Short mmCIF file of C-alpha atoms and ligand atoms in Angstrom, two decimals:
data_model
loop_
_atom_site.label_atom_id
_atom_site.label_comp_id
_atom_site.label_asym_id
_atom_site.label_seq_id
_atom_site.Cartn_x
_atom_site.Cartn_y
_atom_site.Cartn_z
CA UNK A 4 34.90 -26.22 5.07
CA UNK A 5 34.53 -22.52 5.60
CA UNK A 6 36.29 -21.21 8.67
CA UNK A 7 34.01 -21.05 11.61
CA UNK A 8 33.37 -17.50 12.70
CA UNK A 9 32.62 -18.76 16.16
CA UNK A 10 28.95 -18.11 15.74
CA UNK A 11 28.39 -21.80 16.52
CA UNK A 12 26.05 -22.22 13.57
CA UNK A 13 22.99 -21.73 15.77
CA UNK A 14 20.91 -18.51 15.57
CA UNK A 15 24.14 -16.90 14.62
CA UNK A 16 24.14 -13.16 14.73
CA UNK A 17 21.29 -13.06 17.28
CA UNK A 18 21.78 -9.75 19.04
CA UNK A 19 21.23 -9.39 22.75
CA UNK A 20 18.42 -6.84 23.26
CA UNK A 21 19.58 -3.24 23.47
CA UNK A 22 19.62 -1.88 27.03
CA UNK A 23 16.36 0.02 27.70
CA UNK A 24 17.44 3.64 28.06
CA UNK A 25 15.34 6.79 28.07
CA UNK A 26 15.51 7.06 24.27
CA UNK A 27 14.82 3.38 23.49
CA UNK A 28 11.21 2.32 23.89
CA UNK A 29 10.28 -1.35 23.48
CA UNK A 30 7.76 -1.31 20.60
CA UNK A 31 4.61 -3.40 20.25
CA UNK A 32 5.66 -6.13 17.82
CA UNK A 33 2.14 -7.26 16.93
CA UNK A 34 0.24 -5.34 14.23
CA UNK A 35 -2.61 -3.04 15.24
CA UNK A 36 -5.77 -4.72 16.52
CA UNK A 37 -7.81 -6.33 13.75
CA UNK A 38 -4.97 -6.26 11.24
CA UNK A 39 -2.64 -8.98 9.98
CA UNK A 40 0.99 -9.42 9.08
CA UNK A 41 1.83 -11.72 6.21
CA UNK A 42 5.04 -13.58 7.08
CA UNK A 43 6.45 -15.69 4.20
CA UNK A 44 4.22 -18.76 4.61
CA UNK A 45 1.05 -16.65 4.84
CA UNK A 46 2.24 -14.44 2.00
CA UNK A 47 2.72 -17.51 -0.22
CA UNK A 48 -0.89 -18.51 0.42
CA UNK A 49 -2.09 -14.96 -0.21
CA UNK A 50 -0.11 -14.77 -3.46
CA UNK A 51 -1.50 -18.13 -4.53
CA UNK A 52 -5.05 -16.88 -3.86
CA UNK A 53 -4.48 -13.55 -5.59
CA UNK A 54 -2.81 -15.22 -8.56
CA UNK A 55 -6.00 -17.23 -8.98
CA UNK A 56 -8.03 -14.01 -8.76
CA UNK A 57 -5.82 -12.51 -11.46
CA UNK A 58 -5.85 -15.57 -13.71
CA UNK A 59 -9.66 -15.74 -13.68
CA UNK A 60 -9.82 -11.99 -14.36
CA UNK A 61 -7.50 -12.58 -17.34
CA UNK A 62 -9.60 -15.48 -18.59
CA UNK A 63 -12.64 -13.18 -18.62
CA UNK A 64 -10.84 -10.36 -20.41
CA UNK A 65 -10.84 -7.94 -17.45
CA UNK A 66 -8.27 -5.18 -17.06
CA UNK A 67 -6.65 -4.46 -13.70
CA UNK A 68 -7.11 -1.06 -12.05
CA UNK A 69 -6.16 0.32 -8.65
CA UNK A 70 -7.07 3.25 -6.39
CA UNK A 71 -5.73 4.79 -3.16
CA UNK A 72 -6.61 3.07 0.11
CA UNK A 73 -7.27 6.59 1.39
CA UNK A 74 -10.29 8.32 -0.15
CA UNK A 75 -12.42 11.36 0.57
CA UNK A 76 -14.88 10.39 3.29
CA UNK A 77 -17.68 11.81 1.11
CA UNK A 78 -17.34 8.85 -1.24
CA UNK A 79 -18.83 6.59 1.41
CA UNK A 80 -21.34 8.85 3.12
CA UNK A 81 -24.76 7.42 2.28
CA UNK A 82 -27.84 7.99 4.39
CA UNK A 83 -29.39 4.52 4.20
CA UNK A 84 -28.17 3.29 7.58
CA UNK A 85 -25.57 0.87 6.24
CA UNK A 86 -23.21 -0.96 8.59
CA UNK A 87 -20.35 0.06 6.31
CA UNK A 88 -21.13 3.71 7.19
CA UNK A 89 -21.27 3.04 10.91
CA UNK A 90 -17.85 1.38 10.77
CA UNK A 91 -16.11 3.89 8.50
CA UNK A 92 -12.41 4.23 9.36
CA UNK A 93 -12.45 8.01 8.89
CA UNK A 94 -10.48 10.97 10.23
CA UNK A 95 -9.44 14.52 9.53
CA UNK A 96 -6.04 14.80 7.91
CA UNK A 97 -3.46 17.51 8.58
CA UNK A 98 -5.06 19.60 5.84
CA UNK A 99 -8.37 19.42 7.71
CA UNK A 100 -9.85 17.22 5.00
CA UNK A 101 -12.30 14.50 5.96
CA UNK A 102 -10.78 11.28 4.64
CA UNK A 103 -11.40 7.57 5.13
CA UNK A 104 -9.69 4.24 4.65
CA UNK A 105 -11.90 2.72 1.96
CA UNK A 106 -14.39 0.15 3.31
CA UNK A 107 -15.13 -1.09 -0.23
CA UNK A 108 -13.84 -0.59 -3.76
CA UNK A 109 -16.91 0.17 -5.87
CA UNK A 110 -17.16 3.92 -5.07
CA UNK A 111 -13.49 4.37 -6.02
CA UNK A 112 -14.15 2.57 -9.27
CA UNK A 113 -17.11 4.84 -9.97
CA UNK A 114 -14.99 7.88 -9.15
CA UNK A 115 -12.30 6.80 -11.63
CA UNK A 116 -14.89 6.08 -14.35
CA UNK A 117 -16.39 9.55 -13.84
CA UNK A 118 -12.91 11.12 -13.81
CA UNK A 119 -12.01 9.43 -17.12
CA UNK A 120 -15.46 10.27 -18.57
CA UNK A 121 -15.78 10.29 -22.35
CA UNK A 122 -12.22 9.04 -22.83
CA UNK A 123 -13.47 5.58 -21.86
CA UNK A 124 -15.17 3.32 -24.39
CA UNK A 125 -17.84 1.13 -22.85
CA UNK A 126 -18.27 -1.53 -21.76
CA UNK A 127 -15.52 -1.51 -19.18
CA UNK A 128 -14.48 -4.79 -17.60
CA UNK A 129 -12.25 -3.84 -14.71
CA UNK A 130 -10.90 -5.81 -11.77
CA UNK A 131 -8.89 -4.89 -8.70
CA UNK A 132 -7.58 -6.52 -5.55
CA UNK A 133 -7.41 -4.07 -2.69
CA UNK A 134 -7.28 -3.81 1.08
CA UNK A 135 -10.49 -2.53 2.64
CA UNK A 136 -11.00 -1.26 6.16
CA UNK A 137 -13.63 -0.91 8.84
CA UNK A 138 -13.39 0.44 12.33
CA UNK A 139 -15.31 -2.04 14.42
CA UNK A 140 -15.38 -2.00 18.20
CA UNK A 141 -12.94 -4.81 18.97
CA UNK A 142 -15.46 -6.21 21.46
CA UNK A 143 -16.54 -8.43 18.60
CA UNK A 144 -12.89 -9.35 17.98
CA UNK A 145 -13.38 -9.20 14.24
CA UNK A 146 -10.84 -8.08 11.69
CA UNK A 147 -10.55 -4.45 10.67
CA UNK A 148 -9.02 -5.10 7.28
CA UNK A 149 -9.33 -7.60 4.50
CA UNK A 150 -8.40 -7.80 0.83
CA UNK A 151 -11.17 -7.87 -1.71
CA UNK A 152 -11.13 -9.04 -5.30
CA UNK A 153 -13.61 -6.93 -7.27
CA UNK A 154 -14.79 -7.49 -10.83
CA UNK A 155 -17.06 -4.85 -12.40
CA UNK A 156 -18.76 -4.48 -15.77
CA UNK A 157 -19.65 -0.87 -16.57
CA UNK A 158 -21.96 0.07 -19.45
CA UNK A 159 -24.01 -3.12 -19.91
CA UNK A 160 -27.64 -2.97 -18.76
CA UNK A 161 -28.42 -6.55 -19.73
CA UNK A 162 -28.45 -9.43 -17.26
CA UNK A 163 -25.78 -11.08 -19.39
CA UNK A 164 -23.33 -8.97 -17.37
CA UNK A 165 -24.43 -10.47 -14.05
CA UNK A 166 -24.40 -13.94 -15.63
CA UNK A 167 -20.81 -13.35 -16.80
CA UNK A 168 -19.73 -12.24 -13.33
CA UNK A 169 -21.28 -15.29 -11.69
CA UNK A 170 -19.54 -17.46 -14.28
CA UNK A 171 -16.19 -15.92 -13.36
CA UNK A 172 -16.69 -16.72 -9.67
CA UNK A 173 -17.69 -20.31 -10.48
CA UNK A 174 -14.55 -20.60 -12.60
CA UNK A 175 -12.53 -19.34 -9.63
CA UNK A 176 -14.09 -21.83 -7.24
CA UNK A 177 -13.51 -24.71 -9.67
CA UNK A 178 -9.85 -23.78 -10.02
CA UNK A 179 -9.47 -24.17 -6.26
CA UNK A 180 -11.29 -27.50 -6.15
CA UNK A 181 -14.50 -26.11 -4.68
CA UNK A 182 -17.64 -27.64 -6.17
CA UNK A 183 -21.37 -26.89 -6.29
CA UNK A 184 -21.70 -29.34 -3.41
CA UNK A 185 -19.56 -27.02 -1.28
CA UNK A 186 -20.80 -23.60 -2.29
CA UNK A 187 -23.90 -22.08 -3.88
CA UNK A 188 -25.17 -18.64 -4.85
CA UNK A 189 -28.41 -17.22 -3.53
CA UNK A 190 -29.73 -14.94 -6.23
CA UNK A 191 -32.54 -12.40 -6.21
CA UNK A 192 -33.34 -8.94 -7.52
CA UNK A 193 -34.03 -5.77 -5.64
CA UNK A 194 -36.68 -5.12 -8.26
CA UNK A 195 -38.75 -7.65 -6.31
CA UNK A 196 -38.74 -5.24 -3.35
CA UNK A 197 -39.24 -2.28 -5.64
CA UNK A 198 -42.36 -3.84 -7.22
CA UNK A 199 -43.88 -4.68 -3.85
CA UNK A 200 -43.19 -1.20 -2.47
CA UNK A 201 -44.70 0.30 -5.61
CA UNK A 202 -47.87 -1.79 -5.17
CA UNK A 203 -48.24 -0.18 -1.74
CA UNK A 204 -47.29 3.31 -2.96
CA UNK A 205 -44.24 3.37 -0.71
CA UNK A 206 -42.07 6.23 -2.01
CA UNK A 207 -38.97 5.29 -4.05
CA UNK A 208 -36.93 7.47 -1.68
CA UNK A 209 -37.34 4.79 1.01
CA UNK A 210 -35.95 2.04 -1.24
CA UNK A 211 -32.33 2.14 0.00
CA UNK A 212 -33.32 2.28 3.67
CA UNK A 213 -35.82 -0.56 3.29
CA UNK A 214 -33.17 -2.72 1.60
CA UNK A 215 -30.68 -2.12 4.42
CA UNK A 216 -33.30 -3.06 7.02
CA UNK A 217 -34.39 -6.16 5.08
CA UNK A 218 -30.73 -7.21 4.76
CA UNK A 219 -30.74 -7.75 8.51
CA UNK A 220 -33.58 -10.29 8.24
CA UNK A 221 -31.31 -13.23 9.17
CA UNK A 222 -29.46 -11.28 11.84
CA UNK A 223 -32.15 -9.70 14.06
CA UNK A 224 -35.62 -10.79 15.20
CA UNK A 225 -38.35 -10.23 12.61
CA UNK A 226 -40.25 -8.04 15.12
CA UNK A 227 -37.29 -5.63 15.12
CA UNK A 228 -37.28 -5.68 11.33
CA UNK A 229 -40.96 -4.71 11.38
CA UNK A 230 -40.34 -1.92 13.89
CA UNK A 231 -37.53 -0.48 11.79
CA UNK A 232 -39.65 -0.66 8.62
CA UNK A 233 -42.50 1.09 10.40
CA UNK A 234 -40.06 3.72 11.69
CA UNK A 235 -38.99 4.63 8.15
CA UNK A 236 -42.60 4.87 6.97
CA UNK A 237 -43.53 1.49 5.54
CA UNK A 238 -47.16 0.56 6.25
CA UNK A 239 -48.12 -2.60 8.14
CA UNK A 240 -49.85 -4.02 5.03
CA UNK A 241 -46.77 -3.45 2.92
CA UNK A 242 -44.59 -5.07 5.60
CA UNK A 243 -46.71 -8.22 5.68
CA UNK A 244 -46.60 -8.47 1.87
CA UNK A 245 -42.87 -7.75 1.86
CA UNK A 246 -42.09 -10.46 4.41
CA UNK A 247 -44.25 -12.94 2.55
CA UNK A 248 -42.56 -12.21 -0.79
CA UNK A 249 -39.11 -12.28 0.81
CA UNK A 250 -39.67 -15.83 2.02
CA UNK A 251 -40.05 -17.00 -1.58
CA UNK A 252 -37.61 -19.55 -2.89
CA UNK A 253 -39.54 -20.31 -6.09
CA UNK A 254 -39.58 -18.04 -9.14
CA UNK A 255 -42.89 -19.56 -10.22
CA UNK A 256 -44.52 -18.64 -6.90
CA UNK A 257 -42.99 -15.18 -7.10
CA UNK A 258 -44.48 -14.79 -10.56
CA UNK A 259 -47.89 -15.76 -9.15
CA UNK A 260 -47.63 -12.84 -6.72
CA UNK A 261 -45.88 -10.21 -8.85
CA UNK A 262 -47.26 -11.25 -12.22
CA UNK A 263 -45.07 -11.72 -15.29
CA UNK A 264 -45.15 -8.09 -16.39
CA UNK A 265 -42.46 -6.83 -14.03
CA UNK A 266 -38.72 -6.70 -14.72
CA UNK A 267 -37.78 -8.63 -11.56
CA UNK A 268 -39.15 -11.98 -12.76
CA UNK A 269 -37.99 -11.37 -16.34
CA UNK A 270 -34.42 -10.56 -15.24
CA UNK A 271 -34.26 -13.60 -12.99
CA UNK A 272 -35.68 -15.93 -15.62
CA UNK A 273 -33.07 -14.65 -18.10
CA UNK A 274 -30.29 -15.12 -15.55
CA UNK A 275 -31.28 -18.71 -14.79
CA UNK A 276 -31.54 -19.43 -18.50
CA UNK A 277 -28.04 -18.03 -19.08
CA UNK A 278 -26.76 -20.06 -16.14
CA UNK A 279 -27.81 -23.18 -18.07
CA UNK A 280 -25.76 -22.05 -21.05
CA UNK A 281 -22.73 -21.14 -18.93
CA UNK A 282 -23.05 -24.51 -17.19
CA UNK A 283 -23.43 -23.35 -13.60
CA UNK A 284 -27.15 -24.03 -12.95
CA UNK A 285 -26.18 -26.35 -10.09
CA UNK A 286 -24.53 -23.43 -8.34
CA UNK A 287 -27.42 -20.97 -8.16
CA UNK A 288 -30.82 -20.80 -6.51
CA UNK A 289 -33.47 -18.11 -6.27
CA UNK A 290 -33.89 -16.73 -2.75
CA UNK A 291 -35.99 -13.59 -2.43
CA UNK A 292 -34.56 -12.84 1.03
CA UNK A 293 -31.22 -11.87 -0.50
CA UNK A 294 -30.96 -8.07 -0.70
CA UNK A 295 -27.27 -7.48 0.30
CA UNK A 296 -26.21 -4.70 2.63
CA UNK A 297 -25.16 -1.93 0.27
CA UNK A 298 -27.69 0.79 -0.45
CA UNK A 299 -26.76 1.33 -4.09
CA UNK A 300 -27.83 -2.06 -5.52
CA UNK A 301 -30.80 -1.69 -7.85
CA UNK A 302 -31.32 -5.04 -9.56
CA UNK A 303 -29.93 -8.58 -9.47
CA UNK A 304 -28.08 -9.28 -6.20
CA UNK A 305 -26.26 -12.46 -5.23
CA UNK A 306 -24.08 -13.94 -2.56
CA UNK A 307 -21.92 -17.02 -2.40
CA UNK A 308 -22.61 -19.21 0.64
CA UNK A 309 -21.11 -22.38 2.05
CA UNK A 310 -23.72 -25.11 1.96
CA UNK A 311 -22.76 -26.31 5.45
CA UNK A 312 -23.89 -22.91 6.75
CA UNK A 313 -20.82 -22.58 8.99
CA UNK A 314 -19.31 -19.46 7.41
CA UNK A 315 -20.34 -15.95 6.51
CA UNK A 316 -20.94 -15.09 2.85
CA UNK A 317 -17.89 -15.94 0.73
CA UNK A 318 -18.62 -13.18 -1.79
CA UNK A 319 -21.44 -10.92 -2.91
CA UNK A 320 -22.46 -8.47 -5.56
CA UNK A 321 -25.12 -7.14 -7.86
CA UNK A 322 -26.30 -4.43 -10.18
CA UNK A 323 -25.92 -0.76 -9.23
CA UNK A 324 -27.40 1.36 -12.00
CA UNK A 325 -27.85 4.54 -9.92
CA UNK A 326 -24.51 4.89 -8.16
CA UNK A 327 -23.02 7.34 -10.64
CA UNK A 328 -25.83 9.86 -10.31
CA UNK A 329 -25.32 9.88 -6.52
CA UNK A 330 -21.86 11.28 -7.37
CA UNK A 331 -23.37 13.99 -9.56
CA UNK A 332 -22.56 12.27 -12.85
CA UNK A 333 -24.79 10.73 -15.52
CA UNK A 334 -25.88 7.24 -14.61
CA UNK A 335 -24.15 4.31 -16.28
CA UNK A 336 -25.48 0.75 -15.93
CA UNK A 337 -23.07 -1.24 -13.78
CA UNK A 338 -22.70 -4.47 -11.86
CA UNK A 339 -19.94 -6.09 -9.90
CA UNK A 340 -18.95 -8.22 -6.96
CA UNK A 341 -16.58 -8.25 -4.00
CA UNK A 342 -14.77 -11.40 -2.89
CA UNK A 343 -12.90 -11.22 0.44
CA UNK A 344 -9.63 -13.01 1.22
CA UNK A 345 -10.61 -14.35 4.64
CA UNK A 346 -13.79 -16.47 4.44
CA UNK A 347 -12.47 -18.27 1.35
CA UNK A 348 -9.38 -19.38 3.31
CA UNK A 349 -11.60 -20.66 6.13
CA UNK A 350 -13.62 -22.57 3.51
CA UNK A 351 -10.50 -24.02 1.88
CA UNK A 352 -9.26 -25.15 5.30
CA UNK A 353 -12.64 -26.78 5.97
CA UNK A 354 -12.41 -28.65 2.67
CA UNK A 355 -8.72 -29.57 3.01
CA UNK A 356 -7.95 -27.58 -0.12
CA UNK A 357 -5.12 -25.39 1.17
CA UNK A 358 -2.20 -26.21 -1.18
CA UNK A 359 1.35 -27.06 -0.06
CA UNK A 360 3.27 -23.89 -0.92
CA UNK A 361 6.84 -24.40 0.30
CA UNK A 362 9.64 -21.93 -0.28
CA UNK A 363 11.50 -22.89 -3.44
CA UNK A 364 14.88 -21.74 -4.69
CA UNK A 365 16.88 -23.39 -7.46
CA UNK A 366 20.38 -22.78 -6.15
CA UNK A 367 22.24 -22.03 -2.94
CA UNK A 368 25.75 -20.79 -3.66
CA UNK A 369 28.47 -20.92 -1.03
CA UNK A 370 32.14 -19.90 -0.99
CA UNK A 371 34.24 -22.55 0.72
CA UNK A 372 36.91 -20.05 1.53
CA UNK A 373 36.81 -16.53 2.99
CA UNK A 374 38.60 -15.03 -0.02
CA UNK A 375 36.26 -16.73 -2.51
CA UNK A 376 33.23 -14.61 -1.55
CA UNK A 377 33.76 -12.53 -4.72
CA UNK A 378 33.92 -15.68 -6.83
CA UNK A 379 30.67 -16.88 -5.25
CA UNK A 380 29.07 -13.53 -6.11
CA UNK A 381 30.18 -14.00 -9.73
CA UNK A 382 28.65 -17.50 -9.84
CA UNK A 383 25.39 -16.20 -8.33
CA UNK A 384 25.25 -13.42 -10.92
CA UNK A 385 25.85 -15.82 -13.82
CA UNK A 386 23.01 -18.05 -12.64
CA UNK A 387 20.64 -15.14 -11.99
CA UNK A 388 21.32 -13.72 -15.45
CA UNK A 389 20.20 -17.10 -16.77
CA UNK A 390 16.94 -16.61 -14.83
CA UNK A 391 17.85 -19.07 -12.10
CA UNK A 392 17.11 -18.19 -8.47
CA UNK A 393 20.04 -18.13 -6.10
CA UNK A 394 20.33 -17.90 -2.34
CA UNK A 395 23.89 -16.61 -1.93
CA UNK A 396 25.43 -17.47 1.44
CA UNK A 397 26.59 -14.03 2.55
CA UNK A 398 28.82 -14.88 5.47
CA UNK A 399 31.41 -17.52 6.18
CA UNK A 400 29.44 -20.43 7.60
CA UNK A 401 30.18 -24.05 8.53
CA UNK A 402 29.10 -26.45 5.77
CA UNK A 403 26.70 -28.05 8.23
CA UNK A 404 24.93 -24.68 8.55
CA UNK A 405 24.82 -24.36 4.73
CA UNK A 406 23.22 -27.80 4.34
CA UNK A 407 20.64 -27.02 7.00
CA UNK A 408 19.75 -23.78 5.23
CA UNK A 409 19.61 -25.53 1.85
CA UNK A 410 17.01 -27.95 3.25
CA UNK A 411 15.04 -25.16 4.94
CA UNK A 412 14.77 -23.08 1.78
CA UNK A 413 14.09 -26.18 -0.28
CA UNK A 414 17.03 -25.53 -2.64
CA UNK A 415 17.37 -27.88 -5.61
CA UNK A 416 21.15 -27.52 -6.01
CA UNK A 417 24.09 -26.58 -3.80
CA UNK A 418 26.88 -24.81 -5.72
CA UNK A 419 30.19 -24.92 -3.86
CA UNK A 420 32.97 -22.50 -4.83
CA UNK A 421 36.21 -24.09 -3.64
CA UNK A 422 39.80 -22.92 -4.12
CA UNK A 423 41.17 -25.86 -6.18
CA UNK A 424 38.07 -26.09 -8.37
CA UNK A 425 37.99 -22.33 -8.91
CA UNK A 426 41.62 -22.36 -10.02
CA UNK A 427 40.56 -24.89 -12.71
CA UNK A 428 37.56 -22.72 -13.70
CA UNK A 429 35.19 -25.21 -12.11
CA UNK A 430 32.59 -25.22 -9.33
CA UNK A 431 31.13 -28.12 -7.35
CA UNK A 432 27.46 -29.00 -7.81
CA UNK A 433 25.38 -31.16 -5.47
CA UNK A 434 21.84 -32.16 -6.41
CA UNK A 435 20.16 -32.12 -3.01
CA UNK A 436 17.30 -34.45 -3.86
CA UNK A 437 19.55 -37.28 -5.09
CA UNK A 438 22.88 -36.50 -3.47
CA UNK A 439 24.49 -36.67 -6.93
CA UNK A 440 27.54 -34.40 -7.08
CA UNK A 441 29.92 -33.32 -9.81
CA UNK A 442 32.13 -30.51 -11.01
CA UNK A 443 31.20 -28.25 -13.89
CA UNK A 444 32.95 -25.53 -15.84
CA UNK A 445 31.70 -22.08 -14.88
CA UNK A 446 30.68 -21.25 -18.43
CA UNK A 447 28.77 -24.52 -18.70
CA UNK A 448 26.78 -23.92 -15.52
CA UNK A 449 23.07 -23.82 -16.36
N1 4JN B 5 -16.15 -3.51 4.44
C1 4JN B 5 -15.29 -4.26 5.16
C2 4JN B 5 -13.99 -3.82 5.38
C3 4JN B 5 -13.14 -4.61 6.13
C4 4JN B 5 -13.62 -5.80 6.61
BR1 4JN B 5 -12.50 -6.90 7.66
N2 4JN B 5 -14.85 -6.22 6.39
C5 4JN B 5 -15.69 -5.48 5.67
#
């Protein structure tokens, strides 16, 4: 067995803490408030989740894109009273530029589309997975960062685009074992609001603000909703009509109020018809109260919810046909969704659907003699060049330590490089699941 370097095989190499002197300051080892580390076990779960995001994106023919976490603050400055604006993680950089950690991904996507301009052939089907930030007073103890999967279709003004996006999310849920009994989508259209406001001659300019106020309908008392609507100039009559329409859960009843001439009912009817064809009718329901909290949505909006009502929205999205002109470019029809990495994990835990994702390595290679470390490196290299993973024991360790590590890293095989075997061009192999052991010629190792 390898000579013992007196480390006792325990947490060998553990250093006693450096003496605190004037130039050594004990650092905070936890990440900043509201942020997370991803140690190996958590990173395996995150990679598993993101790999599912990517696989669904591939299945739907979407191309991956990415943008900087840091953007010009101007990208996110909208005057509709959104929460996302109030919580912007913004600052002035050393060049005196106003910048922000992105709170969402859609404005960056729009910026890139505008930047690329005519060089792009529509429609675009782009996806990204990116970290998004908000600066929230920690009194509420909520997170300040999360990762979002975004899928966007740019250049299609038909509801088929929204239907395709909803299909992709259903496909994602199904892959994870989540069913229509667990999760549903509340679907509506902001054109419902638009048509009501138009009936009461409420100016279009109020549309964004009204949507942001209405989005709070489940979160604050209805009297406060009314006060805020009044404060932005909506008449009492319009408010009563609005609240009545927003309580609708039936398209037929909505049609009785709005008539069948408007786009809102037509879009929704088409979406529900397409849902039949895609096979996800069980997953969606009309709910006029859904407006979502981003000012730039203009049409169909939707959000994924857990049917037990225990969690916040799992995902959300919609059509945003006017975003590009707010950036000074020509408008392009667009729709997309954001899917956060936190609520879905809570949901999977609730449903017992978190997969076992142990560390896995195919080989652990160990020199049985101090002067065989080079030979062990050669063996590791041969295996790695064959595409086999190797944990190479880098120091002289007792065999007991090596076996413990092999179990901890879930190695399939232990490759022992011993003096007598090496002289015969052989190495020892132990299959850790069965205990079977044998010698094999180096050039036959596979
Ligand atoms: N927009 C946003 C960003 C970060 C978190 Br956590 N939640 C929402």
